[in-house]
PDB file of N, CA and C in Angstrom:
ATOM      1  N   MET A  42      77.878  82.942 105.342  1.00 46.00           N
ATOM      2  CA  MET A  42      77.352  82.829 103.569  1.00 46.00           C
ATOM      3  C   MET A  42      77.573  83.872 102.736  1.00 46.00           C
ATOM      4  N   TRP A  43      78.364  83.386 101.443  1.00 56.00           N
ATOM      5  CA  TRP A  43      78.239  84.864 101.012  1.00 56.00           C
ATOM      6  C   TRP A  43      77.620  84.982 100.043  1.00 56.00           C
ATOM      7  N   ALA A  44      77.728  86.225 100.369  1.00 57.00           N
ATOM      8  CA  ALA A  44      76.856  86.922  98.891  1.00 57.00           C
ATOM      9  C   ALA A  44      77.174  88.460  98.507  1.00 57.00           C
ATOM     10  N   PRO A  45      76.431  87.902  96.970  1.00 60.00           N
ATOM     11  CA  PRO A  45      77.119  88.368  95.521  1.00 60.00           C
ATOM     12  C   PRO A  45      77.467  90.413  95.682  1.00 60.00           C
ATOM     13  N   SER A  46      76.843  90.367  96.573  1.00 72.00           N
ATOM     14  CA  SER A  46      76.200  92.000  96.877  1.00 72.00           C
ATOM     15  C   SER A  46      76.715  92.876  98.191  1.00 72.00           C
ATOM     16  N   LEU A  47      77.739  92.048  98.491  1.00 85.00           N
ATOM     17  CA  LEU A  47      78.460  93.233  99.356  1.00 85.00           C
ATOM     18  C   LEU A  47      79.664  93.389  98.529  1.00 85.00           C
ATOM     19  N   ARG A  48      80.770  94.225  99.140  1.00 90.00           N
ATOM     20  CA  ARG A  48      81.159  95.397  98.776  1.00 90.00           C
ATOM     21  C   ARG A  48      82.064  95.502 100.077  1.00 90.00           C
ATOM     22  N   PHE A  49      82.920  95.802  98.861  1.00 91.00           N
ATOM     23  CA  PHE A  49      84.111  95.292  99.976  1.00 91.00           C
ATOM     24  C   PHE A  49      85.767  96.653  98.806  1.00 91.00           C
ATOM     25  N   PRO A  50      86.370  96.909 100.247  1.00 93.00           N
ATOM     26  CA  PRO A  50      88.154  97.497  99.244  1.00 93.00           C
ATOM     27  C   PRO A  50      88.865  96.283  99.408  1.00 93.00           C
ATOM     28  N   TYR A  51      90.189  96.950  98.832  1.00 93.00           N
ATOM     29  CA  TYR A  51      90.654  96.166  97.853  1.00 93.00           C
ATOM     30  C   TYR A  51      92.308  96.793  97.557  1.00 93.00           C
ATOM     31  N   TYR A  52      92.988  96.158  97.548  1.00 94.00           N
ATOM     32  CA  TYR A  52      95.018  96.157  97.309  1.00 94.00           C
ATOM     33  C   TYR A  52      94.994  95.637  96.757  1.00 94.00           C
ATOM     34  N   ILE A  53      95.431  95.922  95.344  1.00 94.00           N
ATOM     35  CA  ILE A  53      96.092  95.557  94.521  1.00 94.00           C
ATOM     36  C   ILE A  53      97.554  95.831  94.093  1.00 94.00           C
ATOM     37  N   ARG A  54      98.826  95.047  93.750  1.00 94.00           N
ATOM     38  CA  ARG A  54     100.283  94.962  93.769  1.00 94.00           C
ATOM     39  C   ARG A  54     100.031  94.823  93.026  1.00 94.00           C
ATOM     40  N   PHE A  55     100.854  94.888  92.021  1.00 93.00           N
ATOM     41  CA  PHE A  55     101.290  95.028  90.039  1.00 93.00           C
ATOM     42  C   PHE A  55     103.049  95.017  90.539  1.00 93.00           C
ATOM     43  N   LEU A  56     103.393  94.523  89.751  1.00 93.00           N
ATOM     44  CA  LEU A  56     104.902  94.265  89.469  1.00 93.00           C
ATOM     45  C   LEU A  56     105.043  94.977  87.602  1.00 93.00           C
ATOM     46  N   ILE A  57     105.023  96.418  87.739  1.00 93.00           N
ATOM     47  CA  ILE A  57     105.645  96.347  86.748  1.00 93.00           C
ATOM     48  C   ILE A  57     107.058  96.428  86.181  1.00 93.00           C
ATOM     49  N   ASP A  58     106.720  97.126  84.343  1.00 93.00           N
ATOM     50  CA  ASP A  58     107.877  96.631  83.929  1.00 93.00           C
ATOM     51  C   ASP A  58     107.399  98.786  83.143  1.00 93.00           C
ATOM     52  N   ASP A  59     108.011  99.600  84.375  1.00 88.00           N
ATOM     53  CA  ASP A  59     107.100 100.881  84.031  1.00 88.00           C
ATOM     54  C   ASP A  59     107.534 101.936  82.640  1.00 88.00           C
ATOM     55  N   ARG A  60     107.025 102.431  82.326  1.00 89.00           N
ATOM     56  CA  ARG A  60     107.781 103.766  81.008  1.00 89.00           C
ATOM     57  C   ARG A  60     106.072 104.374  81.007  1.00 89.00           C
ATOM     58  N   PRO A  61     106.074 105.389  79.926  1.00 92.00           N
ATOM     59  CA  PRO A  61     104.917 106.618  80.235  1.00 92.00           C
ATOM     60  C   PRO A  61     103.586 106.023  80.931  1.00 92.00           C
ATOM     61  N   GLY A  62     102.557 106.559  80.677  1.00 92.00           N
ATOM     62  CA  GLY A  62     100.855 106.119  80.494  1.00 92.00           C
ATOM     63  C   GLY A  62     100.736 104.544  81.060  1.00 92.00           C
ATOM     64  N   ILE A  63     101.708 104.197  81.729  1.00 90.00           N
ATOM     65  CA  ILE A  63     101.297 102.795  82.768  1.00 90.00           C
ATOM     66  C   ILE A  63     100.019 103.085  83.451  1.00 90.00           C
ATOM     67  N   VAL A  64     100.690 104.486  84.588  1.00 85.00           N
ATOM     68  CA  VAL A  64      99.706 103.939  85.809  1.00 85.00           C
ATOM     69  C   VAL A  64      98.462 105.319  85.204  1.00 85.00           C
ATOM     70  N   ALA A  65      98.100 105.588  84.324  1.00 88.00           N
ATOM     71  CA  ALA A  65      96.972 106.063  83.981  1.00 88.00           C
ATOM     72  C   ALA A  65      96.334 105.044  83.105  1.00 88.00           C
ATOM     73  N   GLU A  66      96.958 104.174  82.756  1.00 91.00           N
ATOM     74  CA  GLU A  66      96.076 103.167  82.292  1.00 91.00           C
ATOM     75  C   GLU A  66      95.453 101.994  83.434  1.00 91.00           C
ATOM     76  N   ILE A  67      96.676 101.909  84.211  1.00 90.00           N
ATOM     77  CA  ILE A  67      95.643 100.466  85.015  1.00 90.00           C
ATOM     78  C   ILE A  67      95.039 101.216  85.856  1.00 90.00           C
ATOM     79  N   THR A  68      95.031 102.450  86.074  1.00 87.00           N
ATOM     80  CA  THR A  68      94.184 103.576  86.707  1.00 87.00           C
ATOM     81  C   THR A  68      92.475 103.630  86.458  1.00 87.00           C
ATOM     82  N   GLY A  69      93.286 104.010  84.776  1.00 88.00           N
ATOM     83  CA  GLY A  69      91.775 104.330  84.578  1.00 88.00           C
ATOM     84  C   GLY A  69      90.740 102.864  83.456  1.00 88.00           C
ATOM     85  N   ALA A  70      91.097 101.651  83.664  1.00 89.00           N
ATOM     86  CA  ALA A  70      91.152 100.393  83.422  1.00 89.00           C
ATOM     87  C   ALA A  70      90.296 100.598  85.132  1.00 89.00           C
ATOM     88  N   LEU A  71      90.756 100.950  86.612  1.00 88.00           N
ATOM     89  CA  LEU A  71      90.440  99.879  87.747  1.00 88.00           C
ATOM     90  C   LEU A  71      89.029 101.412  87.830  1.00 88.00           C
ATOM     91  N   ALA A  72      89.087 102.592  87.828  1.00 87.00           N
ATOM     92  CA  ALA A  72      88.127 103.477  87.734  1.00 87.00           C
ATOM     93  C   ALA A  72      86.876 103.172  87.335  1.00 87.00           C
ATOM     94  N   ARG A  73      87.246 102.196  85.705  1.00 87.00           N
ATOM     95  CA  ARG A  73      86.216 102.714  84.525  1.00 87.00           C
ATOM     96  C   ARG A  73      84.975 101.640  85.796  1.00 87.00           C
ATOM     97  N   ARG A  74      85.579 100.421  86.045  1.00 83.00           N
ATOM     98  CA  ARG A  74      84.920  98.942  86.526  1.00 83.00           C
ATOM     99  C   ARG A  74      84.506  99.030  88.528  1.00 83.00           C
ATOM    100  N   ALA A  75      85.480  99.742  89.133  1.00 82.00           N
ATOM    101  CA  ALA A  75      85.622 100.102  90.476  1.00 82.00           C
ATOM    102  C   ALA A  75      86.177 101.400  90.877  1.00 82.00           C
ATOM    103  N   GLN A  76      85.980 101.606  92.017  1.00 79.00           N
ATOM    104  CA  GLN A  76      86.645 102.518  92.300  1.00 79.00           C
ATOM    105  C   GLN A  76      87.454 103.171  93.079  1.00 79.00           C
ATOM    106  N   TYR A  77      87.931 103.926  91.961  1.00 72.00           N
ATOM    107  CA  TYR A  77      89.729 103.479  92.101  1.00 72.00           C
ATOM    108  C   TYR A  77      89.611 104.514  93.238  1.00 72.00           C
ATOM    109  N   SER A  78      90.691 105.258  94.416  1.00 75.00           N
ATOM    110  CA  SER A  78      91.691 104.909  95.480  1.00 75.00           C
ATOM    111  C   SER A  78      92.519 105.782  95.193  1.00 75.00           C
ATOM    112  N   ARG A  79      92.690 104.989  95.276  1.00 77.00           N
ATOM    113  CA  ARG A  79      94.706 105.880  95.626  1.00 77.00           C
ATOM    114  C   ARG A  79      95.563 104.933  95.026  1.00 77.00           C
ATOM    115  N   HIS A  80      97.224 105.468  94.855  1.00 77.00           N
ATOM    116  CA  HIS A  80      97.570 104.770  94.196  1.00 77.00           C
ATOM    117  C   HIS A  80      99.199 105.058  95.068  1.00 77.00           C
ATOM    118  N   ARG A  81     100.274 104.321  95.387  1.00 77.00           N
ATOM    119  CA  ARG A  81     101.592 105.484  95.549  1.00 77.00           C
ATOM    120  C   ARG A  81     102.582 103.360  94.774  1.00 77.00           C
ATOM    121  N   GLN A  82     103.587 103.958  94.170  1.00 72.00           N
ATOM    122  CA  GLN A  82     104.916 103.833  94.029  1.00 72.00           C
ATOM    123  C   GLN A  82     106.187 103.664  94.847  1.00 72.00           C
ATOM    124  N   LYS A  83     106.641 102.664  95.428  1.00 72.00           N
ATOM    125  CA  LYS A  83     107.948 103.295  96.404  1.00 72.00           C
ATOM    126  C   LYS A  83     109.227 103.273  95.683  1.00 72.00           C
ATOM    127  N   PRO A  84     109.441 105.006  96.191  1.00 74.00           N
ATOM    128  CA  PRO A  84     110.442 105.199  95.747  1.00 74.00           C
ATOM    129  C   PRO A  84     112.299 104.248  95.776  1.00 74.00           C
ATOM    130  N   GLY A  85     112.637 104.106  95.277  1.00 75.00           N
ATOM    131  CA  GLY A  85     114.203 103.079  95.123  1.00 75.00           C
ATOM    132  C   GLY A  85     114.301 102.022  94.270  1.00 75.00           C
ATOM    133  N   TYR A  86     113.388 101.272  93.530  1.00 79.00           N
ATOM    134  CA  TYR A  86     113.032 100.379  92.796  1.00 79.00           C
ATOM    135  C   TYR A  86     113.004 100.519  91.404  1.00 79.00           C
ATOM    136  N   PRO A  87     114.225  99.133  90.432  1.00 75.00           N
ATOM    137  CA  PRO A  87     114.660  99.638  89.002  1.00 75.00           C
ATOM    138  C   PRO A  87     112.892  99.967  88.264  1.00 75.00           C
ATOM    139  N   GLN A  88     113.490 100.700  87.703  1.00 79.00           N
ATOM    140  CA  GLN A  88     112.178 100.977  86.911  1.00 79.00           C
ATOM    141  C   GLN A  88     111.553 100.215  85.802  1.00 79.00           C
ATOM    142  N   HIS A  89     112.290  98.824  85.636  1.00 84.00           N
ATOM    143  CA  HIS A  89     111.866  97.794  84.791  1.00 84.00           C
ATOM    144  C   HIS A  89     111.303  96.464  85.925  1.00 84.00           C
ATOM    145  N   ALA A  90     111.638  97.071  86.979  1.00 88.00           N
ATOM    146  CA  ALA A  90     110.550  95.955  87.919  1.00 88.00           C
ATOM    147  C   ALA A  90     109.901  96.568  89.600  1.00 88.00           C
ATOM    148  N   LEU A  91     108.984  97.062  89.335  1.00 86.00           N
ATOM    149  CA  LEU A  91     108.809  98.361  89.717  1.00 86.00           C
ATOM    150  C   LEU A  91     107.447  97.815  90.350  1.00 86.00           C
ATOM    151  N   PRO A  92     107.540  97.827  91.743  1.00 90.00           N
ATOM    152  CA  PRO A  92     106.333  97.522  92.727  1.00 90.00           C
ATOM    153  C   PRO A  92     104.815  98.729  92.611  1.00 90.00           C
ATOM    154  N   PHE A  93     103.853  98.619  92.203  1.00 85.00           N
ATOM    155  CA  PHE A  93     102.260  99.870  92.519  1.00 85.00           C
ATOM    156  C   PHE A  93     101.694  99.011  92.759  1.00 85.00           C
ATOM    157  N   VAL A  94     101.617 100.213  93.656  1.00 90.00           N
ATOM    158  CA  VAL A  94      99.976  99.647  94.862  1.00 90.00           C
ATOM    159  C   VAL A  94      99.094 100.329  94.557  1.00 90.00           C
ATOM    160  N   VAL A  95      97.857  99.810  94.433  1.00 90.00           N
ATOM    161  CA  VAL A  95      96.436 100.495  94.441  1.00 90.00           C
ATOM    162  C   VAL A  95      95.571  99.825  95.097  1.00 90.00           C
ATOM    163  N   THR A  96      94.867 101.225  95.572  1.00 90.00           N
ATOM    164  CA  THR A  96      94.095 100.875  96.428  1.00 90.00           C
ATOM    165  C   THR A  96      92.079 100.955  96.546  1.00 90.00           C
ATOM    166  N   VAL A  97      90.995 100.580  95.969  1.00 90.00           N
ATOM    167  CA  VAL A  97      89.885 100.619  96.046  1.00 90.00           C
ATOM    168  C   VAL A  97      88.958 100.638  97.220  1.00 90.00           C
ATOM    169  N   GLU A  98      88.184 101.831  96.402  1.00 91.00           N
ATOM    170  CA  GLU A  98      86.567 101.818  97.234  1.00 91.00           C
ATOM    171  C   GLU A  98      86.409 100.814  96.931  1.00 91.00           C
ATOM    172  N   PRO A  99      85.058 100.676  98.425  1.00 92.00           N
ATOM    173  CA  PRO A  99      84.236  99.408  98.229  1.00 92.00           C
ATOM    174  C   PRO A  99      83.497  98.601  96.809  1.00 92.00           C
ATOM    175  N   CYS A 100      83.831  97.952  96.297  1.00 90.00           N
ATOM    176  CA  CYS A 100      83.196  97.339  95.245  1.00 90.00           C
ATOM    177  C   CYS A 100      83.006  95.702  95.226  1.00 90.00           C
ATOM    178  N   LYS A 101      81.621  95.499  94.979  1.00 90.00           N
ATOM    179  CA  LYS A 101      81.165  93.990  94.386  1.00 90.00           C
ATOM    180  C   LYS A 101      82.845  93.237  94.222  1.00 90.00           C
ATOM    181  N   SER A 102      82.937  92.281  93.878  1.00 90.00           N
ATOM    182  CA  SER A 102      84.424  91.238  93.667  1.00 90.00           C
ATOM    183  C   SER A 102      84.233  90.837  92.692  1.00 90.00           C
ATOM    184  N   SER A 103      83.533  91.257  91.564  1.00 90.00           N
ATOM    185  CA  SER A 103      82.743  90.463  90.270  1.00 90.00           C
ATOM    186  C   SER A 103      83.471  92.749  88.841  1.00 90.00           C
ATOM    187  N   ALA A 104      82.819  93.211  90.459  1.00 90.00           N
ATOM    188  CA  ALA A 104      83.335  94.300  88.974  1.00 90.00           C
ATOM    189  C   ALA A 104      85.297  94.456  89.417  1.00 90.00           C
ATOM    190  N   LEU A 105      85.941  94.592  90.795  1.00 91.00           N
ATOM    191  CA  LEU A 105      87.103  94.234  90.715  1.00 91.00           C
ATOM    192  C   LEU A 105      87.563  92.925  89.872  1.00 91.00           C
ATOM    193  N   LYS A 106      86.889  91.752  89.344  1.00 92.00           N
ATOM    194  CA  LYS A 106      87.742  91.153  88.048  1.00 92.00           C
ATOM    195  C   LYS A 106      87.062  91.527  87.162  1.00 92.00           C
ATOM    196  N   ARG A 107      86.193  92.202  87.179  1.00 91.00           N
ATOM    197  CA  ARG A 107      86.277  93.289  85.389  1.00 91.00           C
ATOM    198  C   ARG A 107      87.695  93.544  85.593  1.00 91.00           C
ATOM    199  N   ALA A 108      87.554  94.507  86.549  1.00 91.00           N
ATOM    200  CA  ALA A 108      88.898  95.817  86.117  1.00 91.00           C
ATOM    201  C   ALA A 108      90.376  94.878  86.066  1.00 91.00           C
ATOM    202  N   LEU A 109      90.395  93.663  86.831  1.00 94.00           N
ATOM    203  CA  LEU A 109      91.941  93.488  85.904  1.00 94.00           C
ATOM    204  C   LEU A 109      91.585  92.278  85.773  1.00 94.00           C
ATOM    205  N   GLU A 110      90.509  91.999  84.691  1.00 93.00           N
ATOM    206  CA  GLU A 110      90.097  90.979  83.195  1.00 93.00           C
ATOM    207  C   GLU A 110      91.179  92.013  82.281  1.00 93.00           C
ATOM    208  N   ALA A 111      90.853  93.927  82.612  1.00 90.00           N
ATOM    209  CA  ALA A 111      91.416  94.399  81.641  1.00 90.00           C
ATOM    210  C   ALA A 111      92.447  94.825  81.193  1.00 90.00           C
ATOM    211  N   ILE A 112      92.945  94.692  82.120  1.00 92.00           N
ATOM    212  CA  ILE A 112      94.722  94.532  82.684  1.00 92.00           C
ATOM    213  C   ILE A 112      95.422  93.635  82.119  1.00 92.00           C
ATOM    214  N   ARG A 113      95.040  92.272  82.911  1.00 90.00           N
ATOM    215  CA  ARG A 113      95.584  91.258  82.857  1.00 90.00           C
ATOM    216  C   ARG A 113      96.333  91.361  81.730  1.00 90.00           C
ATOM    217  N   GLY A 114      97.166  90.725  81.594  1.00 88.00           N
ATOM    218  CA  GLY A 114      97.984  90.197  80.227  1.00 88.00           C
ATOM    219  C   GLY A 114      98.810  91.251  78.853  1.00 88.00           C
ATOM    220  N   ARG A 115      98.933  92.228  79.460  1.00 93.00           N
ATOM    221  CA  ARG A 115      99.415  93.552  79.216  1.00 93.00           C
ATOM    222  C   ARG A 115     101.653  93.190  79.582  1.00 93.00           C
ATOM    223  N   ASP A 116     101.660  93.314  78.182  1.00 94.00           N
ATOM    224  CA  ASP A 116     102.997  93.511  78.371  1.00 94.00           C
ATOM    225  C   ASP A 116     103.965  94.006  79.797  1.00 94.00           C
ATOM    226  N   TYR A 117     103.281  95.108  80.100  1.00 94.00           N
ATOM    227  CA  TYR A 117     103.816  95.762  81.158  1.00 94.00           C
ATOM    228  C   TYR A 117     103.846  95.174  82.226  1.00 94.00           C
ATOM    229  N   LEU A 118     103.559  94.262  82.977  1.00 95.00           N
ATOM    230  CA  LEU A 118     102.605  93.330  83.515  1.00 95.00           C
ATOM    231  C   LEU A 118     104.352  92.140  83.896  1.00 95.00           C
ATOM    232  N   LEU A 119     104.939  91.939  84.929  1.00 95.00           N
ATOM    233  CA  LEU A 119     105.801  91.712  85.226  1.00 95.00           C
ATOM    234  C   LEU A 119     105.720  89.673  85.898  1.00 95.00           C
ATOM    235  N   GLU A 120     103.949  90.126  86.584  1.00 94.00           N
ATOM    236  CA  GLU A 120     103.705  88.748  87.441  1.00 94.00           C
ATOM    237  C   GLU A 120     102.041  88.935  87.394  1.00 94.00           C
ATOM    238  N   GLU A 121     101.385  88.266  87.930  1.00 94.00           N
ATOM    239  CA  GLU A 121      99.628  88.609  87.851  1.00 94.00           C
ATOM    240  C   GLU A 121      99.436  89.061  89.289  1.00 94.00           C
ATOM    241  N   PRO A 122      99.098  90.188  89.214  1.00 95.00           N
ATOM    242  CA  PRO A 122      98.547  91.050  89.649  1.00 95.00           C
ATOM    243  C   PRO A 122      97.362  90.516  91.146  1.00 95.00           C
ATOM    244  N   LEU A 123      98.031  90.757  92.473  1.00 95.00           N
ATOM    245  CA  LEU A 123      98.553  90.472  93.696  1.00 95.00           C
ATOM    246  C   LEU A 123      96.824  91.316  94.975  1.00 95.00           C
ATOM    247  N   ASP A 124      95.605  90.676  94.062  1.00 94.00           N
ATOM    248  CA  ASP A 124      94.525  91.682  94.871  1.00 94.00           C
ATOM    249  C   ASP A 124      94.140  91.134  95.810  1.00 94.00           C
ATOM    250  N   LEU A 125      94.382  91.520  97.296  1.00 94.00           N
ATOM    251  CA  LEU A 125      93.736  91.267  98.966  1.00 94.00           C
ATOM    252  C   LEU A 125      92.835  92.325  99.107  1.00 94.00           C
ATOM    253  N   GLN A 126      91.508  91.264  99.519  1.00 93.00           N
ATOM    254  CA  GLN A 126      90.418  91.973  99.793  1.00 93.00           C
ATOM    255  C   GLN A 126      90.993  92.882 101.309  1.00 93.00           C
ATOM    256  N   MET A 127      90.174  94.157 101.719  1.00 91.00           N
ATOM    257  CA  MET A 127      90.931  94.794 102.895  1.00 91.00           C
ATOM    258  C   MET A 127      89.552  94.390 104.174  1.00 91.00           C
ATOM    259  N   LEU A 128      89.535  94.333 104.953  1.00 84.00           N
ATOM    260  CA  LEU A 128      88.965  93.807 106.255  1.00 84.00           C
ATOM    261  C   LEU A 128      88.435  95.316 106.639  1.00 84.00           C
ATOM    262  N   GLU A 129      87.825  96.173 107.394  1.00 69.00           N
ATOM    263  CA  GLU A 129      87.758  96.995 107.842  1.00 69.00           C
ATOM    264  C   GLU A 129      86.852  96.870 109.693  1.00 69.00           C
TER     265      GLU A 129
END
């Protein structure tokens, strides 16, 4: 049975057209609605198609959904963010 009060950590992957301020905007939106944990940018990818990974501390799925809604539709996103619930 699904319980809306359960909290899970999440892995979120973004594919972005990188430019100054984007990382701060994404992590800021996550930090306001969920507890942002850390991010990683893998070297060796072109700046115009950069995979950017964020992990989020355990939070309600509704909080993560609100955070992602604040980010969706931005012109630097090249595809929908991939958010995966991490099992501990």
